[in-house]
Structure formats: C-alpha cells, structure tokens
Amino acid sequence: MELSPPVSTVSAGFAHTCARASNGTVRCWGWNQFGQLGDGTLTHRPTPVTVVGLDRVVEVVVGHAHSCARRDDGTVRCWGLNSSGQLGNNTRRNSGVPVAVSGITGVVQLALGEGHTCARLGDHTLRCWGDNTHGQLGDGTATSRPFAGAVPALAGVEEVEAGNLHTCARLADTTVRCWGASNFGQVGDGYAETHYRPAVVAGLRGAGALALGHYRS
C-alpha cells in the first residue's frame, strides 16, 4: 500500500511505526494501547492513520510506546505512554494526541528510548526528560522528570541517540560520551555499572555517526 502524499522518512518502535509525509504530516500504525499512534484512540491499526492536529513536521521519532515530532519552528510534540514523563508536558498522563513539550525551542534532532526522550538544540547542547531510573537523562541523579532539563557540562554535541535505558552523544571533537544503564557494558568505558553522568567511550575517536540498540552502542 502506497501512502499519499509520499513518505519522506520512517521510524519504527517496539510494535508501532510512524512515517513523515512530504507535506509535513505524520501517519502511524501498529500497537496503540497507550495512544502512541496519535489518532485520538486506543485502537490498534493494521494500516496507517493520520496523527491528529500535527503539521509542519520535519522529523518524527518513535520510542517503545511513545512518539515525538519536531516541527519546523524547532518545537516538539509527543504522544503515547507518559508514565515516566517521557512526553515532556509536565504531567504523567498518557495522551492519544500530540502535546507540546514544555519550555523547549530550537530543537534540531530528537532521540527516544524506552521511557525517555532527548533533544539536541541548535547551540549543540542537550535536553532530556522522562525515565531516569538508570541515569539515562545524564543529570547525575536517578530522578525521573516530566519536563526538559539540560545534560550538564556537555557541549559541542553533533548527534544524540537513545537506546533502551542509555543515551550517547557524538561531540564535535569526534569523541563519544554515553550514560545510563551499562549492565552489559553499553556505555563503553570499561565498567558494567550504571552511569548517571556522561562518560567517555574508551579508545574511540573519529566517530562520524551513532547507532544504539537495546543493550549495545
């Protein structure tokens, strides 16, 4: 089945998928238990449905059970599961339609994990929100939060990616910093323990791109 208007990009999560169309709208399909398809229902969809009230989208990214879109004005809308505040609207209520992430503009890239969300800003800094039980927000605590907060002392960020319970950033000096769960060594600094602040990935320089999986980077 061909979508109309034509699809520009696609992002897939645990059991749902979203596609950004060339006209700046978004269509999603699959699992919808928490409203992550954004059509205002909790009905699972075997074919794409339009995310309501959303236009001028330049990026859509899907997490485990939530979805977020970056609009051309640098603001962000999210929908779906919000048990850890991963929608960023200062609540923990699920939403079947897009809600605005509080107090954040100038976003140029999004990254979604299982229960957390991060945004790279035009000034090459990071803001993250949502689940922080494994330090995946990088603020030195294990306190989850439903609003965007800075990752301290991290500058020159060129790319951010999120895994299941960890996050990594590629810096302008071509090194990589990671933080969060590292029970399988996914932070990459040689220690299989939770990291609440960004740690340098050992012996890695010249990085040009990042890719994170469930328990690996």
PDB file of C-alpha atoms in Angstrom:
ATOM      1  CA  MET A   1       0.000   0.000   0.000  1.00  0.00           C
ATOM      2  CA  GLU A   2       1.444   3.351  -1.041  1.00  0.00           C
ATOM      3  CA  LEU A   3       0.890   6.306   1.247  1.00  0.00           C
ATOM      4  CA  SER A   4      -0.293   9.582  -0.216  1.00  0.00           C
ATOM      5  CA  PRO A   5       1.257  12.110  -0.014  1.00  0.00           C
ATOM      6  CA  PRO A   6       4.637  10.390  -0.480  1.00  0.00           C
ATOM      7  CA  VAL A   7       6.630   9.308   2.582  1.00  0.00           C
ATOM      8  CA  SER A   8       9.881  11.100   3.380  1.00  0.00           C
ATOM      9  CA  THR A   9      11.112   9.226   6.493  1.00  0.00           C
ATOM     10  CA  VAL A  10      10.041   6.293   8.675  1.00  0.00           C
ATOM     11  CA  SER A  11      10.712   5.446  12.340  1.00  0.00           C
ATOM     12  CA  ALA A  12       9.879   2.108  13.981  1.00  0.00           C
ATOM     13  CA  GLY A  13       9.460   1.325  17.689  1.00  0.00           C
ATOM     14  CA  PHE A  14       8.698  -1.808  19.688  1.00  0.00           C
ATOM     15  CA  ALA A  15       5.385  -2.512  17.972  1.00  0.00           C
ATOM     16  CA  HIS A  16       4.364   0.657  16.152  1.00  0.00           C
ATOM     17  CA  THR A  17       5.672   2.667  13.228  1.00  0.00           C
ATOM     18  CA  CYS A  18       5.321   6.282  12.113  1.00  0.00           C
ATOM     19  CA  ALA A  19       6.047   7.910   8.775  1.00  0.00           C
ATOM     20  CA  ARG A  20       6.535  11.572   7.944  1.00  0.00           C
ATOM     21  CA  ALA A  21       4.920  12.617   4.704  1.00  0.00           C
ATOM     22  CA  SER A  22       6.362  15.127   2.260  1.00  0.00           C
ATOM     23  CA  ASN A  23       3.658  17.643   3.220  1.00  0.00           C
ATOM     24  CA  GLY A  24       4.749  17.676   6.902  1.00  0.00           C
ATOM     25  CA  THR A  25       2.019  15.435   8.300  1.00  0.00           C
ATOM     26  CA  VAL A  26       2.558  12.111  10.098  1.00  0.00           C
ATOM     27  CA  ARG A  27       0.870   8.711   9.766  1.00  0.00           C
ATOM     28  CA  CYS A  28       1.281   5.835  12.224  1.00  0.00           C
ATOM     29  CA  TRP A  29       0.209   2.202  12.501  1.00  0.00           C
ATOM     30  CA  GLY A  30       0.518  -0.834  14.780  1.00  0.00           C
ATOM     31  CA  TRP A  31       0.171  -1.137  18.560  1.00  0.00           C
ATOM     32  CA  ASN A  32      -1.869   1.660  20.137  1.00  0.00           C
ATOM     33  CA  GLN A  33      -2.510   0.629  23.752  1.00  0.00           C
ATOM     34  CA  PHE A  34      -1.260   3.970  25.107  1.00  0.00           C
ATOM     35  CA  GLY A  35      -2.239   6.243  22.221  1.00  0.00           C
ATOM     36  CA  GLN A  36       1.159   6.104  20.546  1.00  0.00           C
ATOM     37  CA  LEU A  37      -0.420   6.281  17.090  1.00  0.00           C
ATOM     38  CA  GLY A  38      -1.697   9.774  17.863  1.00  0.00           C
ATOM     39  CA  ASP A  39      -5.129   9.396  16.258  1.00  0.00           C
ATOM     40  CA  GLY A  40      -7.056  10.088  19.466  1.00  0.00           C
ATOM     41  CA  THR A  41      -7.989   6.437  20.058  1.00  0.00           C
ATOM     42  CA  LEU A  42      -6.540   3.327  21.689  1.00  0.00           C
ATOM     43  CA  THR A  43      -7.394   1.164  18.694  1.00  0.00           C
ATOM     44  CA  HIS A  44      -4.607  -0.903  17.139  1.00  0.00           C
ATOM     45  CA  ARG A  45      -4.242  -0.109  13.447  1.00  0.00           C
ATOM     46  CA  PRO A  46      -3.058  -2.515  10.722  1.00  0.00           C
ATOM     47  CA  THR A  47      -2.907   0.374   8.239  1.00  0.00           C
ATOM     48  CA  PRO A  48      -1.638   3.975   8.616  1.00  0.00           C
ATOM     49  CA  VAL A  49      -3.779   6.618  10.313  1.00  0.00           C
ATOM     50  CA  THR A  50      -3.096  10.347  10.425  1.00  0.00           C
ATOM     51  CA  VAL A  51      -1.773  11.851  13.665  1.00  0.00           C
ATOM     52  CA  VAL A  52      -4.339  14.489  14.566  1.00  0.00           C
ATOM     53  CA  GLY A  53      -3.551  18.185  14.747  1.00  0.00           C
ATOM     54  CA  LEU A  54       0.044  17.822  13.587  1.00  0.00           C
ATOM     55  CA  ASP A  55       1.631  19.649  10.651  1.00  0.00           C
ATOM     56  CA  ARG A  56       4.933  21.229   9.557  1.00  0.00           C
ATOM     57  CA  VAL A  57       6.809  18.179  10.852  1.00  0.00           C
ATOM     58  CA  VAL A  58      10.452  17.831   9.793  1.00  0.00           C
ATOM     59  CA  GLU A  59      11.321  14.802  11.947  1.00  0.00           C
ATOM     60  CA  VAL A  60       9.359  12.003  13.604  1.00  0.00           C
ATOM     61  CA  VAL A  61      10.960   9.513  16.017  1.00  0.00           C
ATOM     62  CA  VAL A  62       9.358   6.531  17.747  1.00  0.00           C
ATOM     63  CA  GLY A  63      10.228   5.029  21.145  1.00  0.00           C
ATOM     64  CA  HIS A  64       8.949   1.910  22.867  1.00  0.00           C
ATOM     65  CA  ALA A  65       5.391   3.191  23.377  1.00  0.00           C
ATOM     66  CA  HIS A  66       5.607   6.924  22.700  1.00  0.00           C
ATOM     67  CA  SER A  67       6.271   9.051  19.647  1.00  0.00           C
ATOM     68  CA  CYS A  68       7.610  12.577  19.117  1.00  0.00           C
ATOM     69  CA  ALA A  69       7.721  15.012  16.222  1.00  0.00           C
ATOM     70  CA  ARG A  70       9.919  18.045  15.630  1.00  0.00           C
ATOM     71  CA  ARG A  71       8.233  20.878  13.792  1.00  0.00           C
ATOM     72  CA  ASP A  72       9.906  23.394  11.502  1.00  0.00           C
ATOM     73  CA  ASP A  73       9.805  26.058  14.220  1.00  0.00           C
ATOM     74  CA  GLY A  74      12.072  23.960  16.496  1.00  0.00           C
ATOM     75  CA  THR A  75       9.304  22.924  18.903  1.00  0.00           C
ATOM     76  CA  VAL A  76       8.399  19.337  19.783  1.00  0.00           C
ATOM     77  CA  ARG A  77       5.111  17.447  20.135  1.00  0.00           C
ATOM     78  CA  CYS A  78       4.883  13.990  21.751  1.00  0.00           C
ATOM     79  CA  TRP A  79       2.104  11.435  22.318  1.00  0.00           C
ATOM     80  CA  GLY A  80       1.529   7.973  23.774  1.00  0.00           C
ATOM     81  CA  LEU A  81       2.726   6.451  27.055  1.00  0.00           C
ATOM     82  CA  ASN A  82       3.705   9.038  29.674  1.00  0.00           C
ATOM     83  CA  SER A  83       4.179   7.013  32.887  1.00  0.00           C
ATOM     84  CA  SER A  84       7.675   8.457  33.407  1.00  0.00           C
ATOM     85  CA  GLY A  85       7.013  11.895  31.923  1.00  0.00           C
ATOM     86  CA  GLN A  86       8.507  10.981  28.540  1.00  0.00           C
ATOM     87  CA  LEU A  87       6.050  13.255  26.726  1.00  0.00           C
ATOM     88  CA  GLY A  88       7.674  16.243  28.428  1.00  0.00           C
ATOM     89  CA  ASN A  89       4.478  18.207  29.073  1.00  0.00           C
ATOM     90  CA  ASN A  90       4.959  18.378  32.863  1.00  0.00           C
ATOM     91  CA  THR A  91       2.420  15.601  33.534  1.00  0.00           C
ATOM     92  CA  ARG A  92       2.448  11.818  33.717  1.00  0.00           C
ATOM     93  CA  ARG A  93      -0.836  11.334  31.886  1.00  0.00           C
ATOM     94  CA  ASN A  94      -0.852   9.330  28.675  1.00  0.00           C
ATOM     95  CA  SER A  95      -2.027  11.203  25.595  1.00  0.00           C
ATOM     96  CA  GLY A  96      -3.575   9.832  22.429  1.00  0.00           C
ATOM     97  CA  VAL A  97      -2.962  13.121  20.646  1.00  0.00           C
ATOM     98  CA  PRO A  98       0.207  15.243  20.355  1.00  0.00           C
ATOM     99  CA  VAL A  99       1.049  17.535  23.283  1.00  0.00           C
ATOM    100  CA  ALA A 100       3.682  20.264  23.353  1.00  0.00           C
ATOM    101  CA  VAL A 101       6.934  19.600  25.211  1.00  0.00           C
ATOM    102  CA  SER A 102       7.166  22.306  27.853  1.00  0.00           C
ATOM    103  CA  GLY A 103       9.747  25.081  27.717  1.00  0.00           C
ATOM    104  CA  ILE A 104      11.879  23.932  24.797  1.00  0.00           C
ATOM    105  CA  THR A 105      12.616  25.540  21.418  1.00  0.00           C
ATOM    106  CA  GLY A 106      15.444  25.497  18.919  1.00  0.00           C
ATOM    107  CA  VAL A 107      15.439  21.682  18.641  1.00  0.00           C
ATOM    108  CA  VAL A 108      17.348  20.211  15.680  1.00  0.00           C
ATOM    109  CA  GLN A 109      17.252  16.466  16.478  1.00  0.00           C
ATOM    110  CA  LEU A 110      15.284  14.001  18.618  1.00  0.00           C
ATOM    111  CA  ALA A 111      16.178  10.648  20.208  1.00  0.00           C
ATOM    112  CA  LEU A 112      13.717   8.356  22.014  1.00  0.00           C
ATOM    113  CA  GLY A 113      14.443   5.442  24.330  1.00  0.00           C
ATOM    114  CA  GLU A 114      12.106   3.073  26.116  1.00  0.00           C
ATOM    115  CA  GLY A 115      10.860   5.709  28.550  1.00  0.00           C
ATOM    116  CA  HIS A 116      12.995   8.799  27.973  1.00  0.00           C
ATOM    117  CA  THR A 117      13.394  11.445  25.316  1.00  0.00           C
ATOM    118  CA  CYS A 118      16.333  13.696  24.393  1.00  0.00           C
ATOM    119  CA  ALA A 119      16.571  16.723  22.110  1.00  0.00           C
ATOM    120  CA  ARG A 120      19.672  18.274  20.589  1.00  0.00           C
ATOM    121  CA  LEU A 121      19.432  22.046  20.330  1.00  0.00           C
ATOM    122  CA  GLY A 122      20.882  24.375  17.744  1.00  0.00           C
ATOM    123  CA  ASP A 123      23.502  25.511  20.242  1.00  0.00           C
ATOM    124  CA  HIS A 124      24.858  21.909  20.397  1.00  0.00           C
ATOM    125  CA  THR A 125      23.578  21.204  23.905  1.00  0.00           C
ATOM    126  CA  LEU A 126      21.145  18.512  25.053  1.00  0.00           C
ATOM    127  CA  ARG A 127      17.848  18.490  26.905  1.00  0.00           C
ATOM    128  CA  CYS A 128      16.360  15.207  28.179  1.00  0.00           C
ATOM    129  CA  TRP A 129      13.206  14.169  30.059  1.00  0.00           C
ATOM    130  CA  GLY A 130      11.286  11.100  31.206  1.00  0.00           C
ATOM    131  CA  ASP A 131      12.548   7.920  32.870  1.00  0.00           C
ATOM    132  CA  ASN A 132      15.819   8.366  34.752  1.00  0.00           C
ATOM    133  CA  THR A 133      15.920   5.267  36.959  1.00  0.00           C
ATOM    134  CA  HIS A 134      19.145   4.194  35.272  1.00  0.00           C
ATOM    135  CA  GLY A 135      20.619   7.663  34.827  1.00  0.00           C
ATOM    136  CA  GLN A 136      19.615   7.911  31.173  1.00  0.00           C
ATOM    137  CA  LEU A 137      18.920  11.659  31.482  1.00  0.00           C
ATOM    138  CA  GLY A 138      22.580  12.264  32.357  1.00  0.00           C
ATOM    139  CA  ASP A 139      21.973  14.862  35.078  1.00  0.00           C
ATOM    140  CA  GLY A 140      23.761  12.996  37.864  1.00  0.00           C
ATOM    141  CA  THR A 141      20.569  11.761  39.536  1.00  0.00           C
ATOM    142  CA  ALA A 142      18.136   8.849  39.282  1.00  0.00           C
ATOM    143  CA  THR A 143      15.109  11.152  39.439  1.00  0.00           C
ATOM    144  CA  SER A 144      12.689  10.938  36.529  1.00  0.00           C
ATOM    145  CA  ARG A 145      11.173  14.207  35.357  1.00  0.00           C
ATOM    146  CA  PRO A 146       8.267  15.189  33.086  1.00  0.00           C
ATOM    147  CA  PHE A 147       9.965  18.285  31.654  1.00  0.00           C
ATOM    148  CA  ALA A 148      13.094  19.006  29.647  1.00  0.00           C
ATOM    149  CA  GLY A 149      16.319  19.536  31.584  1.00  0.00           C
ATOM    150  CA  ALA A 150      19.899  20.090  30.463  1.00  0.00           C
ATOM    151  CA  VAL A 151      22.565  17.399  30.426  1.00  0.00           C
ATOM    152  CA  PRO A 152      25.174  19.322  32.485  1.00  0.00           C
ATOM    153  CA  ALA A 153      28.684  20.019  31.246  1.00  0.00           C
ATOM    154  CA  LEU A 154      28.055  18.550  27.806  1.00  0.00           C
ATOM    155  CA  ALA A 155      28.748  20.885  24.885  1.00  0.00           C
ATOM    156  CA  GLY A 156      29.613  20.558  21.232  1.00  0.00           C
ATOM    157  CA  VAL A 157      27.033  17.829  20.634  1.00  0.00           C
ATOM    158  CA  GLU A 158      26.722  16.899  16.958  1.00  0.00           C
ATOM    159  CA  GLU A 159      24.397  13.902  17.354  1.00  0.00           C
ATOM    160  CA  VAL A 160      22.355  12.166  20.070  1.00  0.00           C
ATOM    161  CA  GLU A 161      20.916   8.663  20.051  1.00  0.00           C
ATOM    162  CA  ALA A 162      18.957   6.730  22.683  1.00  0.00           C
ATOM    163  CA  GLY A 163      18.964   3.024  23.481  1.00  0.00           C
ATOM    164  CA  ASN A 164      16.596   1.170  25.726  1.00  0.00           C
ATOM    165  CA  LEU A 165      17.956   2.573  29.004  1.00  0.00           C
ATOM    166  CA  HIS A 166      21.038   4.510  27.907  1.00  0.00           C
ATOM    167  CA  THR A 167      21.964   7.531  25.802  1.00  0.00           C
ATOM    168  CA  CYS A 168      25.005   8.519  23.734  1.00  0.00           C
ATOM    169  CA  ALA A 169      26.223  11.774  22.215  1.00  0.00           C
ATOM    170  CA  ARG A 170      28.777  12.346  19.472  1.00  0.00           C
ATOM    171  CA  LEU A 171      30.779  15.507  20.055  1.00  0.00           C
ATOM    172  CA  ALA A 172      32.436  17.953  17.691  1.00  0.00           C
ATOM    173  CA  ASP A 173      35.862  16.559  18.638  1.00  0.00           C
ATOM    174  CA  THR A 174      34.695  13.159  17.221  1.00  0.00           C
ATOM    175  CA  THR A 175      34.662  11.502  20.650  1.00  0.00           C
ATOM    176  CA  VAL A 176      31.561   9.862  22.131  1.00  0.00           C
ATOM    177  CA  ARG A 177      30.006  10.197  25.577  1.00  0.00           C
ATOM    178  CA  CYS A 178      27.444   7.695  26.909  1.00  0.00           C
ATOM    179  CA  TRP A 179      25.434   7.376  30.113  1.00  0.00           C
ATOM    180  CA  GLY A 180      22.680   5.317  31.717  1.00  0.00           C
ATOM    181  CA  ALA A 181      22.412   1.545  32.139  1.00  0.00           C
ATOM    182  CA  SER A 182      25.644  -0.308  31.402  1.00  0.00           C
ATOM    183  CA  ASN A 183      24.963  -3.790  32.765  1.00  0.00           C
ATOM    184  CA  PHE A 184      26.305  -5.207  29.501  1.00  0.00           C
ATOM    185  CA  GLY A 185      28.951  -2.515  29.057  1.00  0.00           C
ATOM    186  CA  GLN A 186      26.840  -0.437  26.662  1.00  0.00           C
ATOM    187  CA  VAL A 187      28.292   2.849  27.991  1.00  0.00           C
ATOM    188  CA  GLY A 188      31.656   1.693  26.664  1.00  0.00           C
ATOM    189  CA  ASP A 189      34.077   2.992  29.286  1.00  0.00           C
ATOM    190  CA  GLY A 190      35.051  -0.443  30.563  1.00  0.00           C
ATOM    191  CA  TYR A 191      32.703  -0.545  33.547  1.00  0.00           C
ATOM    192  CA  ALA A 192      29.485  -2.586  33.701  1.00  0.00           C
ATOM    193  CA  GLU A 193      27.679  -0.266  36.102  1.00  0.00           C
ATOM    194  CA  THR A 194      25.068   2.474  35.893  1.00  0.00           C
ATOM    195  CA  HIS A 195      26.412   5.875  34.838  1.00  0.00           C
ATOM    196  CA  TYR A 196      24.457   8.931  35.982  1.00  0.00           C
ATOM    197  CA  ARG A 197      26.663  11.359  34.040  1.00  0.00           C
ATOM    198  CA  PRO A 198      28.219  11.189  30.568  1.00  0.00           C
ATOM    199  CA  ALA A 199      31.324   9.004  30.389  1.00  0.00           C
ATOM    200  CA  VAL A 200      33.924   8.956  27.620  1.00  0.00           C
ATOM    201  CA  VAL A 201      33.783   5.855  25.429  1.00  0.00           C
ATOM    202  CA  ALA A 202      37.253   4.371  25.795  1.00  0.00           C
ATOM    203  CA  GLY A 203      39.692   4.477  22.878  1.00  0.00           C
ATOM    204  CA  LEU A 204      37.207   5.901  20.392  1.00  0.00           C
ATOM    205  CA  ARG A 205      37.965   8.937  18.253  1.00  0.00           C
ATOM    206  CA  GLY A 206      36.974   9.857  14.735  1.00  0.00           C
ATOM    207  CA  ALA A 207      33.310   8.860  15.186  1.00  0.00           C
ATOM    208  CA  GLY A 208      31.100  10.024  12.327  1.00  0.00           C
ATOM    209  CA  ALA A 209      27.732   8.545  13.350  1.00  0.00           C
ATOM    210  CA  LEU A 210      25.985   6.738  16.220  1.00  0.00           C
ATOM    211  CA  ALA A 211      23.647   3.752  16.419  1.00  0.00           C
ATOM    212  CA  LEU A 212      22.186   2.365  19.667  1.00  0.00           C
ATOM    213  CA  GLY A 213      20.327  -0.883  20.229  1.00  0.00           C
ATOM    214  CA  HIS A 214      18.622  -2.405  23.228  1.00  0.00           C
ATOM    215  CA  TYR A 215      21.812  -3.205  25.167  1.00  0.00           C
ATOM    216  CA  ARG A 216      24.571  -2.031  22.848  1.00  0.00           C
ATOM    217  CA  SER A 217      26.088   1.008  21.169  1.00  0.00           C
TER     218      SER A 217
END
